[in-house]
mmCIF file of C-alpha atoms in Angstrom:
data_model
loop_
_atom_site.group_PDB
_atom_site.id
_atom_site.type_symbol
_atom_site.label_atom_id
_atom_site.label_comp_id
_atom_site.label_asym_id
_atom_site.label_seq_id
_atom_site.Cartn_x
_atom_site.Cartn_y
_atom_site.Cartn_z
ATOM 1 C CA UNK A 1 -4.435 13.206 -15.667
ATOM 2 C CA UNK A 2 -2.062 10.940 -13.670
ATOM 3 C CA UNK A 3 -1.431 7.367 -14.742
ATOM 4 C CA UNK A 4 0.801 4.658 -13.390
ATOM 5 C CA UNK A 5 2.654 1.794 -15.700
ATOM 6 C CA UNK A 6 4.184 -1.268 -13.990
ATOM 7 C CA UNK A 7 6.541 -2.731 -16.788
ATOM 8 C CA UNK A 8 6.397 -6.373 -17.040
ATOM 9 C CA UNK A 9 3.447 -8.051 -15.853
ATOM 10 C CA UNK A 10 5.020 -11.439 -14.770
ATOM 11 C CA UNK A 11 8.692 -11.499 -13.320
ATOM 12 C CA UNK A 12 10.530 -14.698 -12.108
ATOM 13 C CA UNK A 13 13.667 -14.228 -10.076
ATOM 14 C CA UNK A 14 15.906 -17.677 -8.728
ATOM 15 C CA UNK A 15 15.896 -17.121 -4.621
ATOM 16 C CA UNK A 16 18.263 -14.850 -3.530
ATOM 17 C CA UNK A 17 18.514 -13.108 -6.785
ATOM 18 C CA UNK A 18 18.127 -9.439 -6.979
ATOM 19 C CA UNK A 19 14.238 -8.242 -7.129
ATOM 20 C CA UNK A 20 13.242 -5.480 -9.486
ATOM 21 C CA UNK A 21 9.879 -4.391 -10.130
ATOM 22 C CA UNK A 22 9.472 -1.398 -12.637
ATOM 23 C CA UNK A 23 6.907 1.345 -11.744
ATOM 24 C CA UNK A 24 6.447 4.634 -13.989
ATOM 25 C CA UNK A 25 3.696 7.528 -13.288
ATOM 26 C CA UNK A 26 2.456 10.664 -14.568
ATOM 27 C CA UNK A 27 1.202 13.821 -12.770
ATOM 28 C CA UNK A 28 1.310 17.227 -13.542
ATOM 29 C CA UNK A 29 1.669 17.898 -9.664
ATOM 30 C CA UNK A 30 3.970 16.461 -6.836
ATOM 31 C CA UNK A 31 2.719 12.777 -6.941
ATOM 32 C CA UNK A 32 1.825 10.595 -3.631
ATOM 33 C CA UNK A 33 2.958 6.806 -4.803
ATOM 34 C CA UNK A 34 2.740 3.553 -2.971
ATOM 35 C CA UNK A 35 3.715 -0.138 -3.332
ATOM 36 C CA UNK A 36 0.866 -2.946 -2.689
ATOM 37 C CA UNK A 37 1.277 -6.659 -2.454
ATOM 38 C CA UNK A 38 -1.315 -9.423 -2.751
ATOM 39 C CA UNK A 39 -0.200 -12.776 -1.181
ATOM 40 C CA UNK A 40 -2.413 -15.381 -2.929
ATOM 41 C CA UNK A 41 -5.614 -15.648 -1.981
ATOM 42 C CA UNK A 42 -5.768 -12.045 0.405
ATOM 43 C CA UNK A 43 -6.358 -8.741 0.110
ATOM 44 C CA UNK A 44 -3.914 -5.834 -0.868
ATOM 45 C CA UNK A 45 -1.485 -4.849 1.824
ATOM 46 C CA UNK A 46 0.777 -1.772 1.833
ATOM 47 C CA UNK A 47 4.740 -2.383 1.366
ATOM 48 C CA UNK A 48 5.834 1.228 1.507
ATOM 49 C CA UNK A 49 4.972 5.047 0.397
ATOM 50 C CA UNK A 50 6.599 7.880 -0.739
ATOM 51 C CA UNK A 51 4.514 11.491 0.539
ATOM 52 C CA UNK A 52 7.366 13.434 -0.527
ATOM 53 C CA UNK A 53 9.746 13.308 2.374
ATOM 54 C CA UNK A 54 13.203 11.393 1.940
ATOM 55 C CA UNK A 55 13.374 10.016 -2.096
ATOM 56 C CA UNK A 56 14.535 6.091 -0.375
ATOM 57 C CA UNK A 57 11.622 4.564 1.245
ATOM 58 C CA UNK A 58 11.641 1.487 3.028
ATOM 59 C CA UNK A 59 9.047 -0.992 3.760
ATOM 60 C CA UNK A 60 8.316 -4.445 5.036
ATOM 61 C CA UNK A 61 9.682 -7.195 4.032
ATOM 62 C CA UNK A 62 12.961 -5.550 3.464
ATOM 63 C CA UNK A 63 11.928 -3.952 -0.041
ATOM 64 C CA UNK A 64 12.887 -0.311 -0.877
ATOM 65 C CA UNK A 65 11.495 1.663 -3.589
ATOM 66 C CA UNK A 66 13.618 5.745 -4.629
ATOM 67 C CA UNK A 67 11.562 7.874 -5.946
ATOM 68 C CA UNK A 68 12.961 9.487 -8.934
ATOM 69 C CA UNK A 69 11.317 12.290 -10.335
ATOM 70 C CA UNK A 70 13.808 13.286 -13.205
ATOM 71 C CA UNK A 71 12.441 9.337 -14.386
ATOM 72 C CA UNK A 72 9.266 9.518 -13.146
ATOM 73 C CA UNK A 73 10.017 6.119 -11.944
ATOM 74 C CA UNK A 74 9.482 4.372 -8.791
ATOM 75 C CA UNK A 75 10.785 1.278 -8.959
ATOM 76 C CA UNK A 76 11.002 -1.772 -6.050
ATOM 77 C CA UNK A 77 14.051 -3.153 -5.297
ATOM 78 C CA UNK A 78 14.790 -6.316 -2.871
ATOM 79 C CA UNK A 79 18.632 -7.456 -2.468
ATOM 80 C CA UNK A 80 17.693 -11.011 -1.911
ATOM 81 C CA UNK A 81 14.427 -13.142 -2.760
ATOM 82 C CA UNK A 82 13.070 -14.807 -0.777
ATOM 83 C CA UNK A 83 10.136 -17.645 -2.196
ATOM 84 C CA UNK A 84 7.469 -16.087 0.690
ATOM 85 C CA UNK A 85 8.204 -12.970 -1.977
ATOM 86 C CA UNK A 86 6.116 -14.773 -4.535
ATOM 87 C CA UNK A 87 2.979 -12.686 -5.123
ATOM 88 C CA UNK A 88 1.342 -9.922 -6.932
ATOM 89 C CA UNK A 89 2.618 -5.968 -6.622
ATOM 90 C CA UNK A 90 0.569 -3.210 -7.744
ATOM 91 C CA UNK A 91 2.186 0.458 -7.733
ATOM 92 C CA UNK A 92 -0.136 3.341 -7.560
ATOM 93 C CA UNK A 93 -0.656 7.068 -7.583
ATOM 94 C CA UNK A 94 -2.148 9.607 -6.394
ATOM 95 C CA UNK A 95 -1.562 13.807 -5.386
ATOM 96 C CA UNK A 96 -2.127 16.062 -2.761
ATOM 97 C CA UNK A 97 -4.314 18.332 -4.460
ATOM 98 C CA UNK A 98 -7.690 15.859 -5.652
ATOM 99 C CA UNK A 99 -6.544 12.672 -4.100
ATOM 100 C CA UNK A 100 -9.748 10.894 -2.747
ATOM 101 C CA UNK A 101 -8.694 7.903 -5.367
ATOM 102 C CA UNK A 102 -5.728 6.120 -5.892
ATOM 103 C CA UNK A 103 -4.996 5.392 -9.521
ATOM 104 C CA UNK A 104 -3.557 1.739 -9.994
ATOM 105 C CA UNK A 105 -1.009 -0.104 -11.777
ATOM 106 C CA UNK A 106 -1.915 -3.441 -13.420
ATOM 107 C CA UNK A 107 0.437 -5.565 -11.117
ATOM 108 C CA UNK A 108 3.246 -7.464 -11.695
ATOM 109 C CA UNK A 109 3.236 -11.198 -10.474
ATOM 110 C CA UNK A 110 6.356 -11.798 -9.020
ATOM 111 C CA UNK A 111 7.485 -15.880 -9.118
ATOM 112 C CA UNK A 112 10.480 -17.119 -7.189
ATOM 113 C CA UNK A 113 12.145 -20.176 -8.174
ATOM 114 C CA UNK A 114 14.362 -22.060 -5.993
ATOM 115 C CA UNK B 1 -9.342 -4.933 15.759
ATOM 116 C CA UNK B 2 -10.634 -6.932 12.847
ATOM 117 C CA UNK B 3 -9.928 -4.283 10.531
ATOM 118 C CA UNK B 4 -12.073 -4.545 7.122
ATOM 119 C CA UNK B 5 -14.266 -7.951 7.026
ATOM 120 C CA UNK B 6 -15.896 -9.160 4.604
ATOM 121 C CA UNK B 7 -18.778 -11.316 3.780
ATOM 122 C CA UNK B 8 -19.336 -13.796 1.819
ATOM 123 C CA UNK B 9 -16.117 -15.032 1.043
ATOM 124 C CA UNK B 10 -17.469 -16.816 -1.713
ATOM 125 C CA UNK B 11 -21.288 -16.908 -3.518
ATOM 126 C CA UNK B 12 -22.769 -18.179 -7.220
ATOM 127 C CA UNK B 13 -25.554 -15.921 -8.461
ATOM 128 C CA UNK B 14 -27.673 -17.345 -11.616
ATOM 129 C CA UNK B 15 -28.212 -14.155 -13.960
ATOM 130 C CA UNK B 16 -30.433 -11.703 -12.917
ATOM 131 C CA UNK B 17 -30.403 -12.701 -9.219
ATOM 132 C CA UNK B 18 -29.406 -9.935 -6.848
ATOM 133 C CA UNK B 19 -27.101 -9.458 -3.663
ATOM 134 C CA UNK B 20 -25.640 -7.524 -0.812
ATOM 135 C CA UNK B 21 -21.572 -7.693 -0.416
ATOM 136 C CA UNK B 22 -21.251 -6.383 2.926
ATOM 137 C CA UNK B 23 -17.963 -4.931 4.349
ATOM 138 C CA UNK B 24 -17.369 -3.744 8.047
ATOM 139 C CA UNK B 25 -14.340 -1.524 9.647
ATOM 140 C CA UNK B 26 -13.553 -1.343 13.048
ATOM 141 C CA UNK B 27 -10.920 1.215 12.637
ATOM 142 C CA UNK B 28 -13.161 4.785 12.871
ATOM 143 C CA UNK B 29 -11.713 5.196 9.098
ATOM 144 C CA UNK B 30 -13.600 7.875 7.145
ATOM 145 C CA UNK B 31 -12.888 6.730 3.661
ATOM 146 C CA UNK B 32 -14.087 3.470 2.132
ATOM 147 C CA UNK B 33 -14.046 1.861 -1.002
ATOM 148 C CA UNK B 34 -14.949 -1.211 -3.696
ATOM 149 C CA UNK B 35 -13.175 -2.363 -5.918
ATOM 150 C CA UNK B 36 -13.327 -5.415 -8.036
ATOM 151 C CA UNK B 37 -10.049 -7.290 -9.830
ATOM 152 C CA UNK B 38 -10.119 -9.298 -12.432
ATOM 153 C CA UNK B 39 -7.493 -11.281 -14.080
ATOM 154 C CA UNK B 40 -4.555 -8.971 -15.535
ATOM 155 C CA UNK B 41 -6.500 -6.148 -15.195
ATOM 156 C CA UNK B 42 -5.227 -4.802 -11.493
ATOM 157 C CA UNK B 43 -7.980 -2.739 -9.914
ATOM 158 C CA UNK B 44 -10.703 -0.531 -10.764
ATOM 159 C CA UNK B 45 -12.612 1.676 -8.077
ATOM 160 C CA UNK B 46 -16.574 0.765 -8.100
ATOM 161 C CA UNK B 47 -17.880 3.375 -5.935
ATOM 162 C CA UNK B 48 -16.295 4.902 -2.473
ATOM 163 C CA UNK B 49 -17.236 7.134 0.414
ATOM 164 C CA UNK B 50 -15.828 10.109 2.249
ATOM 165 C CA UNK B 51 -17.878 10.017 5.330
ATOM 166 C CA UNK B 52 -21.578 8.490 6.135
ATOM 167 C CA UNK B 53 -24.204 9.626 4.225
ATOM 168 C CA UNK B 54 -21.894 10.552 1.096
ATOM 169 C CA UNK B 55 -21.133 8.424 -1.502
ATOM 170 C CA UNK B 56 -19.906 8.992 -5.232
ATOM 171 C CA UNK B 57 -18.972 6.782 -8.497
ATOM 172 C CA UNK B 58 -15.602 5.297 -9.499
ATOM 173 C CA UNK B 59 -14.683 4.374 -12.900
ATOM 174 C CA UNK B 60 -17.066 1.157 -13.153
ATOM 175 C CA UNK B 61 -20.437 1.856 -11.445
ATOM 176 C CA UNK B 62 -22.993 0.286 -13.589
ATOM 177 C CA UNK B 63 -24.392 -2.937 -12.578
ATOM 178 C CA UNK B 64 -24.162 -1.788 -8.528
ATOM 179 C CA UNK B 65 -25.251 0.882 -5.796
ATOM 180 C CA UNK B 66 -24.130 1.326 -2.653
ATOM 181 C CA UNK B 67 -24.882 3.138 0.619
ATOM 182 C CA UNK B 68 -23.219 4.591 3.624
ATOM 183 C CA UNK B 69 -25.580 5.143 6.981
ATOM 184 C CA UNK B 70 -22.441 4.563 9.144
ATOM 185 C CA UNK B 71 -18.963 4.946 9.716
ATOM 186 C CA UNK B 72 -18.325 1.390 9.707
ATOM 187 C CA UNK B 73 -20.551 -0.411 7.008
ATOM 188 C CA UNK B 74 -20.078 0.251 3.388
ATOM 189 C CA UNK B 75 -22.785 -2.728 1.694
ATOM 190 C CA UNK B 76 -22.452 -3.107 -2.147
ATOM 191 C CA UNK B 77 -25.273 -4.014 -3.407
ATOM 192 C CA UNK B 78 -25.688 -6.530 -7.110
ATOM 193 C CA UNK B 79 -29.062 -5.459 -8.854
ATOM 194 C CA UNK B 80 -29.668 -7.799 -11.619
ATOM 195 C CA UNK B 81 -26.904 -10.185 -11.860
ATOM 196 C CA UNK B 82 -24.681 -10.802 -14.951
ATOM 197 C CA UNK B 83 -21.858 -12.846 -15.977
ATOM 198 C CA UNK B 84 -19.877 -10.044 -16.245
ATOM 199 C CA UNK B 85 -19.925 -9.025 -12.652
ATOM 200 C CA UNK B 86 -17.861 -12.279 -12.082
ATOM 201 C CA UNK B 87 -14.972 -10.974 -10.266
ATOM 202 C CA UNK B 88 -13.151 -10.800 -6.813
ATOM 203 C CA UNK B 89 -14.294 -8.212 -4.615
ATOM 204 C CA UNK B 90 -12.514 -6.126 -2.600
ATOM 205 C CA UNK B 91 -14.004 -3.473 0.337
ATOM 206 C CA UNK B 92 -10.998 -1.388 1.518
ATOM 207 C CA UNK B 93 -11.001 1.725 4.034
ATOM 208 C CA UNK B 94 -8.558 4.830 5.001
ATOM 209 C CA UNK B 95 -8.717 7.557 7.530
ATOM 210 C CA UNK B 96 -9.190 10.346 5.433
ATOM 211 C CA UNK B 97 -7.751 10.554 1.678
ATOM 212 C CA UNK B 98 -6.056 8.242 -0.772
ATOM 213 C CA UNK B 99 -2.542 9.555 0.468
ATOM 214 C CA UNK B 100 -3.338 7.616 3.216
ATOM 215 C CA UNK B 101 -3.092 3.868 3.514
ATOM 216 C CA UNK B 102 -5.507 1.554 2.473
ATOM 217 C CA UNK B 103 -6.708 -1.084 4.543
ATOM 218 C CA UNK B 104 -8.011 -4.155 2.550
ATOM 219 C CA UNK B 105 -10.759 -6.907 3.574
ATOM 220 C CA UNK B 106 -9.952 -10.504 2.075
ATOM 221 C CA UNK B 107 -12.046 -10.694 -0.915
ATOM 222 C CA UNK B 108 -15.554 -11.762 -2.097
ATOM 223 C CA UNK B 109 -15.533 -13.944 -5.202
ATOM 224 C CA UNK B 110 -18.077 -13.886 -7.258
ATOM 225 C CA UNK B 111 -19.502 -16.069 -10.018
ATOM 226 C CA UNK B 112 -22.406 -15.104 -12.525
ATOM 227 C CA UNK B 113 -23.801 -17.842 -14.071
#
């Protein structure tokens, strides 16, 4: 069964600060993953996804997430916050072979302080 | 294109009332879903759909039904109302499977009372 753990459910970064944001999965077969973010008060939008072509993706906003399957981690990375950064981030999983369903992190809140 | 919309935005049911959530895509997407999110507890899948006419169960489908008679509208519908169906809903859509990205509406919230 595949499962996805987002370490840390609330992280607070000063602005322009390094962003980490820890995402770990589980799948017996060559997992699809993606990064969501919730602005407040919106729906889920997609920051980037990783369908097993290059291990660095990039996505909007200037956040990258490497997918590292020795870890099982794929964690997202921003060089420099920004406080329009502050907002929710769910990781999530799925697989080529039954993947009708996504399987979701928790979400990590994300706060940046000036 | 409106992409996924959503209606209400926001509605109070006493207990036991019932509803319709309706959600509407504009992008010819194939797969749709609900979800609801409460606090700290991310998302969890209420039912989705793989095409009109077929529907099947996600991890919390008690307490709802849904239906699919076109591409584009995916209604959930509240039988019996109850204070634990106070959430935020969410009506998303993709072309075809969950590798592909999912395109979110912004959000019903609901409150049983």
């Amino acid at each position: 069964a595949q499962s996805v753990t987002q370490l840390g459910s609330h992280v607070s970064v000063s602005e322009g600060a390094l962003v980490l944001l820890r995402c770990n999965y589980s799948s017996s077969v060559p997992p699809y993953l993606f990064w969501y973010v919730q602005y407040p008060n919106q729906g889920l939008q997609l920051l980037l996804k990783y369908t097993s072509a290059a291990t660095l993706v990039k996505g909007i906003n200037g956040f990258e997430a490497e997918f590292k399957k020795s870890e099982t981690s794929f964690h997202l990375t921003k060089p420099s916050a920004h406080m329009s950064d502050a907002a929710e981030y769910f990781c999530a999983v799925t697989h080529a072979g039954n993947n009708r369903k996504l399987i979701w992190g928790l979400g990590t809140s994300l706060a940046v302080n000036p | 294109n409106a992409g996924v919309t959503q209606t209400p935005k926001f509605r109070i049911l006493k207990i036991g009332q019932s509803m319709t959530l309706q959600c509407t895509q504009d992008m010819n997407h194939n797969y749709m879903y609900w979800y609801r999110q409460d606090p700290g507890m991310g998302l969890k899948l209420i039912y989705y759909s793989v095409g009109a006419g077929i529907t099947d169960k996600g991890e919390v489908p008690n307490g709802y039904n849904v239906s699919r008679s076109t591409t584009e509208d995916f209604p959930l519908r509240l039988e019996l109302a109850a204070p634990s169906q106070t959430s935020v809903y969410f009506c998303a859509s993709s072309w075809t499977s969950g590798k592909d990205t999912q395109y979110f509406g912004p959000g019903t919230r609901l409150t049983v009372l």
